Short mmCIF file of C-alpha atoms and ligand atoms in Angstrom, two decimals:
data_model
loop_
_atom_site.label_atom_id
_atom_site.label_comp_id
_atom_site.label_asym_id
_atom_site.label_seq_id
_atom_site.Cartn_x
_atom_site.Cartn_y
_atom_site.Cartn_z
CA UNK A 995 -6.72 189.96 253.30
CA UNK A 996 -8.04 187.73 256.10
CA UNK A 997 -11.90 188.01 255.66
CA UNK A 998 -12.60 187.08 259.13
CA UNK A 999 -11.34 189.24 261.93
CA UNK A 1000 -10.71 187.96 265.19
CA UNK A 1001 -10.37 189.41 268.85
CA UNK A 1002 -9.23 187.85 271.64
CA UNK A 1003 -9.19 188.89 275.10
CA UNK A 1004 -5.60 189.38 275.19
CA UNK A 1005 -5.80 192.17 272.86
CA UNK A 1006 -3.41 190.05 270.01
CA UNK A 1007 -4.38 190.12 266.69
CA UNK A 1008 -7.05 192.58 266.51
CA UNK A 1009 -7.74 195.02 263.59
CA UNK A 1010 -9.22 197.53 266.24
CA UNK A 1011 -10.10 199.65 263.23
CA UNK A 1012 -12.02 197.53 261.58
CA UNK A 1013 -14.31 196.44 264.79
CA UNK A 1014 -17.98 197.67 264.49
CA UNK A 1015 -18.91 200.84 266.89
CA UNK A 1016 -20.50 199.21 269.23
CA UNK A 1017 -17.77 196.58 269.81
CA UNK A 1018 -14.94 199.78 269.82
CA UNK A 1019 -17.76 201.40 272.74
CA UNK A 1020 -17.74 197.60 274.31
CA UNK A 1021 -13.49 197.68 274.07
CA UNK A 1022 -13.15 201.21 275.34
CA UNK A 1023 -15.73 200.29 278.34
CA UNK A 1024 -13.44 197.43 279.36
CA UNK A 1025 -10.47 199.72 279.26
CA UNK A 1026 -12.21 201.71 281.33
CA UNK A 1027 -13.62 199.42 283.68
CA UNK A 1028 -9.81 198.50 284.03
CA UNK A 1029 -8.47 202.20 284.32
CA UNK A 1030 -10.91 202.82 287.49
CA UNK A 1031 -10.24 199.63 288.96
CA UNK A 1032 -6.90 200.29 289.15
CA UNK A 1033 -7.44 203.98 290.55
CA UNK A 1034 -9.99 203.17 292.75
CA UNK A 1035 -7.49 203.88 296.07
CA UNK A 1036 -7.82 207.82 294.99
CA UNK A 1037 -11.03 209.55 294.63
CA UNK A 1038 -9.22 212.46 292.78
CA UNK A 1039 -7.45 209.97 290.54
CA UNK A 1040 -10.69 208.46 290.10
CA UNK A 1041 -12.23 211.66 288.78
CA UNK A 1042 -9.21 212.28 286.44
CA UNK A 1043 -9.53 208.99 285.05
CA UNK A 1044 -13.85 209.76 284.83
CA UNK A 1045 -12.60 213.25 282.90
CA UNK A 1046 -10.55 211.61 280.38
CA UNK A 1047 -13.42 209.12 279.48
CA UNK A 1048 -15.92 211.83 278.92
CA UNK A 1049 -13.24 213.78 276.98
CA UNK A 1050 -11.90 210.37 275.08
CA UNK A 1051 -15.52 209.70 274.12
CA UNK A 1052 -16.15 213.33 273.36
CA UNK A 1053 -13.75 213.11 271.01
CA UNK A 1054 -14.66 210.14 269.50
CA UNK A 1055 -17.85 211.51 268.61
CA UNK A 1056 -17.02 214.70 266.87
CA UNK A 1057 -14.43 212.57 264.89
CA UNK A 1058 -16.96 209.53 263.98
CA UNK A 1059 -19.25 212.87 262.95
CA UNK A 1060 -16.43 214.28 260.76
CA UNK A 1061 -15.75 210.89 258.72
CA UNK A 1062 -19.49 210.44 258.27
CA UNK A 1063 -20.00 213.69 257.24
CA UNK A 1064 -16.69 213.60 254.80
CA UNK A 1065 -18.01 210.06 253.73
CA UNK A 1066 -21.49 212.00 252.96
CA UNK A 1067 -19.52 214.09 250.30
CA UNK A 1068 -17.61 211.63 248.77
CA UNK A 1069 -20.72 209.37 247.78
CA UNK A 1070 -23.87 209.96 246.64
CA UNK A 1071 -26.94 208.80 249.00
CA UNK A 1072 -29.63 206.66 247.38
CA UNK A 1073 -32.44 208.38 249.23
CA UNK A 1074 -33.13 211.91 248.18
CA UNK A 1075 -35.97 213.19 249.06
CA UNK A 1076 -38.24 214.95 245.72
CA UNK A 1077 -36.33 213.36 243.30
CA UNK A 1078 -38.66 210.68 241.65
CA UNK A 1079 -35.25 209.38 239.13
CA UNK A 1080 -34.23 207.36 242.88
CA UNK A 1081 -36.87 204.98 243.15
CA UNK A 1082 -38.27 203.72 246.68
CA UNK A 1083 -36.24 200.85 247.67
CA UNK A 1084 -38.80 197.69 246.77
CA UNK A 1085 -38.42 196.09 250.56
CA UNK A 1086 -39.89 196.83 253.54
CA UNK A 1087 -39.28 194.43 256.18
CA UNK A 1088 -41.73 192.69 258.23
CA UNK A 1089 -41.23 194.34 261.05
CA UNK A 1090 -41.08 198.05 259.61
CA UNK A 1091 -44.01 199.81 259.95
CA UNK A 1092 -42.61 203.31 258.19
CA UNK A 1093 -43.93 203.48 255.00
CA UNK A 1094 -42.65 203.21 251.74
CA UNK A 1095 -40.58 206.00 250.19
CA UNK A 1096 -39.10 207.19 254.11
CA UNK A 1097 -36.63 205.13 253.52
CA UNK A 1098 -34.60 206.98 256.30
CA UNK A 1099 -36.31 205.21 258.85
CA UNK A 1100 -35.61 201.72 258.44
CA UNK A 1101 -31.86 199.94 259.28
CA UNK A 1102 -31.68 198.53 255.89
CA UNK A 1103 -32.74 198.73 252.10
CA UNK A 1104 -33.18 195.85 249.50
CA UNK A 1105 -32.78 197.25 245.62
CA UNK A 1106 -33.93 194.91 242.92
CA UNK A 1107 -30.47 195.75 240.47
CA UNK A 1108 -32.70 196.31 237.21
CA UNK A 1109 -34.72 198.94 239.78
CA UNK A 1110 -31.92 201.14 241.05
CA UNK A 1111 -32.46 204.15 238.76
CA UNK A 1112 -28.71 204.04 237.83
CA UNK A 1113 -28.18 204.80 234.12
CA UNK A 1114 -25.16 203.01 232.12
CA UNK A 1115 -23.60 206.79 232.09
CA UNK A 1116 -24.03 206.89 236.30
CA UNK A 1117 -22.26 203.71 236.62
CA UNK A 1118 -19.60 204.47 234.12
CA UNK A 1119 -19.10 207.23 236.18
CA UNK A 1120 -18.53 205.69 239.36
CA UNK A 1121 -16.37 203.63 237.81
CA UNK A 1122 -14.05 206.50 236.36
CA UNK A 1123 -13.92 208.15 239.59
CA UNK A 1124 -13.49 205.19 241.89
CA UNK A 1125 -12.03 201.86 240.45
CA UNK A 1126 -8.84 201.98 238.90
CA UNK A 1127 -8.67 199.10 237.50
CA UNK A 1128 -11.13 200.35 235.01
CA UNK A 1129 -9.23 203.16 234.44
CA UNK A 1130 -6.01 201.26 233.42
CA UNK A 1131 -7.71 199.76 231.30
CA UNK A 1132 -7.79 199.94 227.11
CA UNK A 1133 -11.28 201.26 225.62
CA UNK A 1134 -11.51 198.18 224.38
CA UNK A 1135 -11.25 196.06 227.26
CA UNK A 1136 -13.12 199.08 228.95
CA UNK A 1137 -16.11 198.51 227.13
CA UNK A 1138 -16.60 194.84 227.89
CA UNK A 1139 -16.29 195.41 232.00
CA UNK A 1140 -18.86 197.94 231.45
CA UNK A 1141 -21.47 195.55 229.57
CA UNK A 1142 -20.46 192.85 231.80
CA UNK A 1143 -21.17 195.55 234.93
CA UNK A 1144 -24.49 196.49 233.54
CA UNK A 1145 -25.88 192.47 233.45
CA UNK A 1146 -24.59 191.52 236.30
CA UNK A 1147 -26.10 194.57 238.25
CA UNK A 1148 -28.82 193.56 236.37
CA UNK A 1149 -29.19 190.13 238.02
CA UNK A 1150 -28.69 190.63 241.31
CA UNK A 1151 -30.34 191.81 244.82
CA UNK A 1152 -28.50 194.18 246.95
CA UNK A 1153 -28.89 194.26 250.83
CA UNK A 1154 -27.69 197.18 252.47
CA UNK A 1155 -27.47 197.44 255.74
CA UNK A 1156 -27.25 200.84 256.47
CA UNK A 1157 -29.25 204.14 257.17
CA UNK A 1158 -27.22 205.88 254.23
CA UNK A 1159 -27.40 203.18 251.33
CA UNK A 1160 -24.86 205.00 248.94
CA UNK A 1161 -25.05 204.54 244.71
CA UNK A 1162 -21.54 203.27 244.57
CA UNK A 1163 -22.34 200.46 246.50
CA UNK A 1164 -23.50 198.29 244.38
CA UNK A 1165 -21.36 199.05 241.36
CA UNK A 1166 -18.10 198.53 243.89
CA UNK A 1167 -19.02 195.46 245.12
CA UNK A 1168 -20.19 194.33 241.13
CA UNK A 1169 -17.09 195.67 239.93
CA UNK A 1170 -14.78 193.12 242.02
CA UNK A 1171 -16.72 190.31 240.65
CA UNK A 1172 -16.61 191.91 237.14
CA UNK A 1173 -12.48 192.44 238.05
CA UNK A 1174 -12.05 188.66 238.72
CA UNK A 1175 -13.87 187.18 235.86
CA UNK A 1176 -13.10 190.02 233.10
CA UNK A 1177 -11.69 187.30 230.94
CA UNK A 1178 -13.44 184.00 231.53
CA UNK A 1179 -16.67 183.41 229.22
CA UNK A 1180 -19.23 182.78 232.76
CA UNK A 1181 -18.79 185.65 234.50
CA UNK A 1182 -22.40 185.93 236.16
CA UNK A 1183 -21.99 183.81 238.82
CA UNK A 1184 -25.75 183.11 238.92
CA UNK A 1185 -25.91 180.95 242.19
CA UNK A 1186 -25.09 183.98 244.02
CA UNK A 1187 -28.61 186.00 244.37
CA UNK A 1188 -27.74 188.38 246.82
CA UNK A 1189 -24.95 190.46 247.01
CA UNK A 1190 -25.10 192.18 250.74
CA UNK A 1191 -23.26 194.80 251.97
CA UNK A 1192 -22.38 196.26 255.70
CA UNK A 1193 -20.96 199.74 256.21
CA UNK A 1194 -18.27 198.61 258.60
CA UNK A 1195 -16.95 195.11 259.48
CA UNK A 1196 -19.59 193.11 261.11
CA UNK A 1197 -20.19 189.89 263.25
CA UNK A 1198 -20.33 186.52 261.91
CA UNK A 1199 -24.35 185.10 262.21
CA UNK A 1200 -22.77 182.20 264.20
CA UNK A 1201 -20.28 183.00 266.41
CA UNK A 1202 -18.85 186.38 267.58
CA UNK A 1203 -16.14 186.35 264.91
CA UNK A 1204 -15.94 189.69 262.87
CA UNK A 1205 -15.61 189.43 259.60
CA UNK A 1206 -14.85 191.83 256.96
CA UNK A 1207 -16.84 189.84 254.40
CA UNK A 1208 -17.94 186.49 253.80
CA UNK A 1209 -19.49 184.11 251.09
CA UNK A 1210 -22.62 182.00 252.30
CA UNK A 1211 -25.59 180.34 250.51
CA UNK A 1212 -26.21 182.41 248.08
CA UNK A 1213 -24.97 185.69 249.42
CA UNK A 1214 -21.84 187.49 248.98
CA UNK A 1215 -21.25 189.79 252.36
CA UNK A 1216 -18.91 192.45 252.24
CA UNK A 1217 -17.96 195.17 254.53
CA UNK A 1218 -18.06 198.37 252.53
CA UNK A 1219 -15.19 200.29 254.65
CA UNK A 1220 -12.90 197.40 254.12
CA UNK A 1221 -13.71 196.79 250.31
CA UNK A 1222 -13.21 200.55 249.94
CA UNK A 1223 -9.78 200.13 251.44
CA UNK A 1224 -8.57 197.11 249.26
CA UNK A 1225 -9.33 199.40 246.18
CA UNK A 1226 -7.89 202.04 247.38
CA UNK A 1227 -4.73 200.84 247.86
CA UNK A 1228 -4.27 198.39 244.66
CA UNK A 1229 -0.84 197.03 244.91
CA UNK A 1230 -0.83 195.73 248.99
CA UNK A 1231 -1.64 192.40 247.89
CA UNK A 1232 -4.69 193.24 249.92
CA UNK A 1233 -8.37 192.97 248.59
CA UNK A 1234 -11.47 191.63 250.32
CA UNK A 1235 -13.64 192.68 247.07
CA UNK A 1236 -11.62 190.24 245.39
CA UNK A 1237 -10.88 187.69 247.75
CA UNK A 1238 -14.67 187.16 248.73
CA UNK A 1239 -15.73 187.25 244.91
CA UNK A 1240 -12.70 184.10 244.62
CA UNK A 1241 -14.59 182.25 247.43
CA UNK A 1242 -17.91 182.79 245.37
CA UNK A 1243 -16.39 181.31 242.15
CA UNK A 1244 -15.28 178.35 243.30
CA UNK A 1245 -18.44 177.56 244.84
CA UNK A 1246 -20.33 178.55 241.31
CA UNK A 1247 -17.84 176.41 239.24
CA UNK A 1248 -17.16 173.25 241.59
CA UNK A 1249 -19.86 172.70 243.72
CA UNK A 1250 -23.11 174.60 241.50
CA UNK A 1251 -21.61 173.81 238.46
CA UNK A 1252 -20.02 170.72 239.60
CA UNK A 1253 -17.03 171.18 237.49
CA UNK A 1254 -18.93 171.64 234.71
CA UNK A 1255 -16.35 174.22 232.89
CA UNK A 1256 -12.95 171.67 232.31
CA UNK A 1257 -10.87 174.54 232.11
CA UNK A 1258 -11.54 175.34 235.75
CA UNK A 1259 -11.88 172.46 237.70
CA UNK A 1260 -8.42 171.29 235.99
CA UNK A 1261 -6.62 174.39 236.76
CA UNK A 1262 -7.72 174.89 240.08
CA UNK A 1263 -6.83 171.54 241.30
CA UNK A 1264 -3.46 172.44 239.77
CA UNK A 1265 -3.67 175.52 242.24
CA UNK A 1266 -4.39 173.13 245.30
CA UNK A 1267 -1.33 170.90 244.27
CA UNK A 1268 1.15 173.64 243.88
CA UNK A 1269 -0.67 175.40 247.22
CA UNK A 1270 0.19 172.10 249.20
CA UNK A 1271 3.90 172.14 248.25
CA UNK A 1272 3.83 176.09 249.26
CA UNK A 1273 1.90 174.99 252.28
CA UNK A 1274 5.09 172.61 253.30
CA UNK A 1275 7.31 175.15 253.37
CA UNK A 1276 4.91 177.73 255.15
CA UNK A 1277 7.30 177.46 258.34
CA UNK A 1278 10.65 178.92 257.18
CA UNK A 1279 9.02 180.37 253.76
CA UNK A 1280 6.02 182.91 253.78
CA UNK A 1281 6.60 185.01 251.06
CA UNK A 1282 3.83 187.40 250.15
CA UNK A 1283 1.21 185.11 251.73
CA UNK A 1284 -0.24 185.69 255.24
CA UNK A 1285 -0.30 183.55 257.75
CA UNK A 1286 -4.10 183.54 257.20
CA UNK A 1287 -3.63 181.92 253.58
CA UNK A 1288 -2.24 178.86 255.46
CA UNK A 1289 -5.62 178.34 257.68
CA UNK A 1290 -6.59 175.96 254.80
CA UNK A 1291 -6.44 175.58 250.83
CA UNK A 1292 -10.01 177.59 250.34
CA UNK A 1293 -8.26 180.43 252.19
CA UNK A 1294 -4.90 180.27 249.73
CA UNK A 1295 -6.57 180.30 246.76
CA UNK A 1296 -8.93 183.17 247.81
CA UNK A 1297 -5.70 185.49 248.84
CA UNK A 1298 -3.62 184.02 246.04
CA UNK A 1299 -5.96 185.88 243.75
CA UNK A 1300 -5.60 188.92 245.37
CA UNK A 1301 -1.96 188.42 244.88
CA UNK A 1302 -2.31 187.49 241.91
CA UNK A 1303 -3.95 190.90 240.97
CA UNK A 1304 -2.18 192.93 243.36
CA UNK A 1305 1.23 192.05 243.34
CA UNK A 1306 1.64 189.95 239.67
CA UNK A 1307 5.39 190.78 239.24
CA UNK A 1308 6.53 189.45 242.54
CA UNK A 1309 3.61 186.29 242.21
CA UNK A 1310 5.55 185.50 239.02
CA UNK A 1311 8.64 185.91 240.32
CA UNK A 1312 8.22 184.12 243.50
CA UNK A 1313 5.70 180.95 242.46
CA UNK A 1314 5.97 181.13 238.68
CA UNK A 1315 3.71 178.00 238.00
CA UNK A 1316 1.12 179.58 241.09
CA UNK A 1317 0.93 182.78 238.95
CA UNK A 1318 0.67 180.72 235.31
CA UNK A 1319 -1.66 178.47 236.52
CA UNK A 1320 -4.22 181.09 237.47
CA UNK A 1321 -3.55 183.48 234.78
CA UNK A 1322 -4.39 180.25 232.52
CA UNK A 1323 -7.77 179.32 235.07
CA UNK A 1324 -9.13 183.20 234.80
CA UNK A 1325 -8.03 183.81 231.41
CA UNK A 1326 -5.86 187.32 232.08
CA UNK A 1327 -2.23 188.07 233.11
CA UNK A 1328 -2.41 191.55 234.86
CA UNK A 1329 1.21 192.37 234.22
CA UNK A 1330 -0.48 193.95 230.75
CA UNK A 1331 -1.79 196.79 232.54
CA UNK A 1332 -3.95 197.83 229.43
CA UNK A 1333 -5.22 194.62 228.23
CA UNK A 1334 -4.96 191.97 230.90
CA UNK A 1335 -6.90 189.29 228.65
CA UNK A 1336 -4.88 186.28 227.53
ZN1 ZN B 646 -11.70 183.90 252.79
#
């Protein structure tokens, strides 16, 4: 799963569906701009071409209004009004003059994670219903991604940046990290504060890349469409939840840690090795890796996880010492469905 998304102006390589709104509006505009250059001999073809604008948009509309509204359903809204077990999101930025507690007014909400009037039963549930992973999993094993959920929750600050902050959005995004680290002994990865989250893809602060999630300072971004789509679909090889929490590890074991955990700075050097050799043969070989995995050795690791998770039989079959040495860094072999620990 490439975590950035690019567009060019040749129309290759986009993920149309994952663009932002406004950047599908600024796409369709250009179209159009095109269409009625093209026409612009005819008045009447002119007008057609004006019609089917108004009727594309039209439709785009009603049909953003139908996913929003089926979205609505599906997950439960933080803010609701007259019930005091929500509590007010703590932030209200600078610039917000709405008061506290109209929480519908403001583009986005900051919730402290030991504030977000979740109980242990709420986010149990959420997991049931939505990650199944969890549900795979042995009581046992179940049991220990819950208490792990609960304190890392616990420890962190969620940005959302969006009018409808929805409950599951916090556990989701948790439960990826949770996912990752389910058998190492650090699993808190305390460097990262922040844990931020957009409702679509979004752009890069830099540059007008669009990325589907990122990993920067100490802030894990991730676009909640896309991470909704990597869980949904667990065996693509495909998982941006994952991939972004791999890109946070590292950083927390080699550069805040600064190796300080032997067991991971040796094994993941053994990844980079064995990733170099793959790398060589990225020309006539790309078996279950993307192109994207090959943009440079940060990128292969993060998608080799989600291989890794995703697609373990093939991982093992195809790059045997790959899928050993990683099962040996995070401490769990998901081919045992039930209890992945090692
Ligand atoms: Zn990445």
């Amino acid at each position: 799963m490439p975590d950035t998304i690019y567009y060019n102006s040749n129309g290759n390589n986009i993920a149309f569906d994952s663009l932002p709104p406004d950047v599908k509006q600024l796409v369709h505009q250009v179209q159009a701009d095109d269409s009625s250059t093209q026409n612009n001999d005819s008045p009447v073809g002119f007008l057609m071409v004006l019609l089917g604008i108004y009727l594309f948009a039209y439709l785009l509309i009603k049909l953003s209004k139908f996913i929003d509204g089926d979205r609505e359903e599906a997950f439960s809204i933080f803010k609701q009004n007259g019930n005091s077990s929500i509590p007010a999101p703590d932030d209200v930025p600078a610039t917000d003059t709405a008061p506290a507690g109209e929480p519908e007014d403001k583009d986005y909400y900051i919730y402290d994670g030991n504030n977000l009037g979740l109980s242990e039963a709420d986010i149990t549930n959420i997991l049931v219903k939505y990650y199944p992973f969890y549900n795979s999993l042995w009581p046992t094993v179940q049991y220990r991604f819950q208490q792990r959920l609960f304190n890392f929750i616990k420890s962190k600050r969620f940005i959302i940046y969006s009018k409808q902050p929805y409950k599951e959005m916090p556990v989701l995004t948790s439960a990826a990290a949770i996912h990752l680290t389910l058998g190492m002994d650090e699993f808190m990865l305390p460097w990262f504060k922040n844990i931020s989250i957009h409702p679509e893809a979004y752009f890069a602060d830099d540059s007008l890349r669009v990325l589907a999630g990122n990993v920067e300072g100490e802030t894990v971004t991730i676009a909640w469409d896309q991470l909704l789509k990597g869980i949904n679909n667990q065996t693509d090889g495909s998982n941006v939840g994952l991939h972004e929490m791999a890109h946070a590890l590292y950083y927390q074991q080699a550069i805040a840690d600064n190796n300080k955990e032997i067991n991971f700075s040796s094994h993941f050097e053994k990844v980079m090795q064995e990733g170099e050799e793959v790398y060589k043969l990225k020309d006539n070989q790309k078996i279950l890796y993307s192109d994207y995995a090959y943009r440079n050795l940060q990128e292969f690791w993060a998608e080799s996880v989600e291989i890794f998770f995703e697609k373990p039989d093939e991982m093992k079959k195809c790059y045997p010492q790959i899928y050993d040495t990683i099962k040996e860094l995070l401490q769990q072999d998901p081919v045992n469905k039930g209890n992945p620990l090692c």
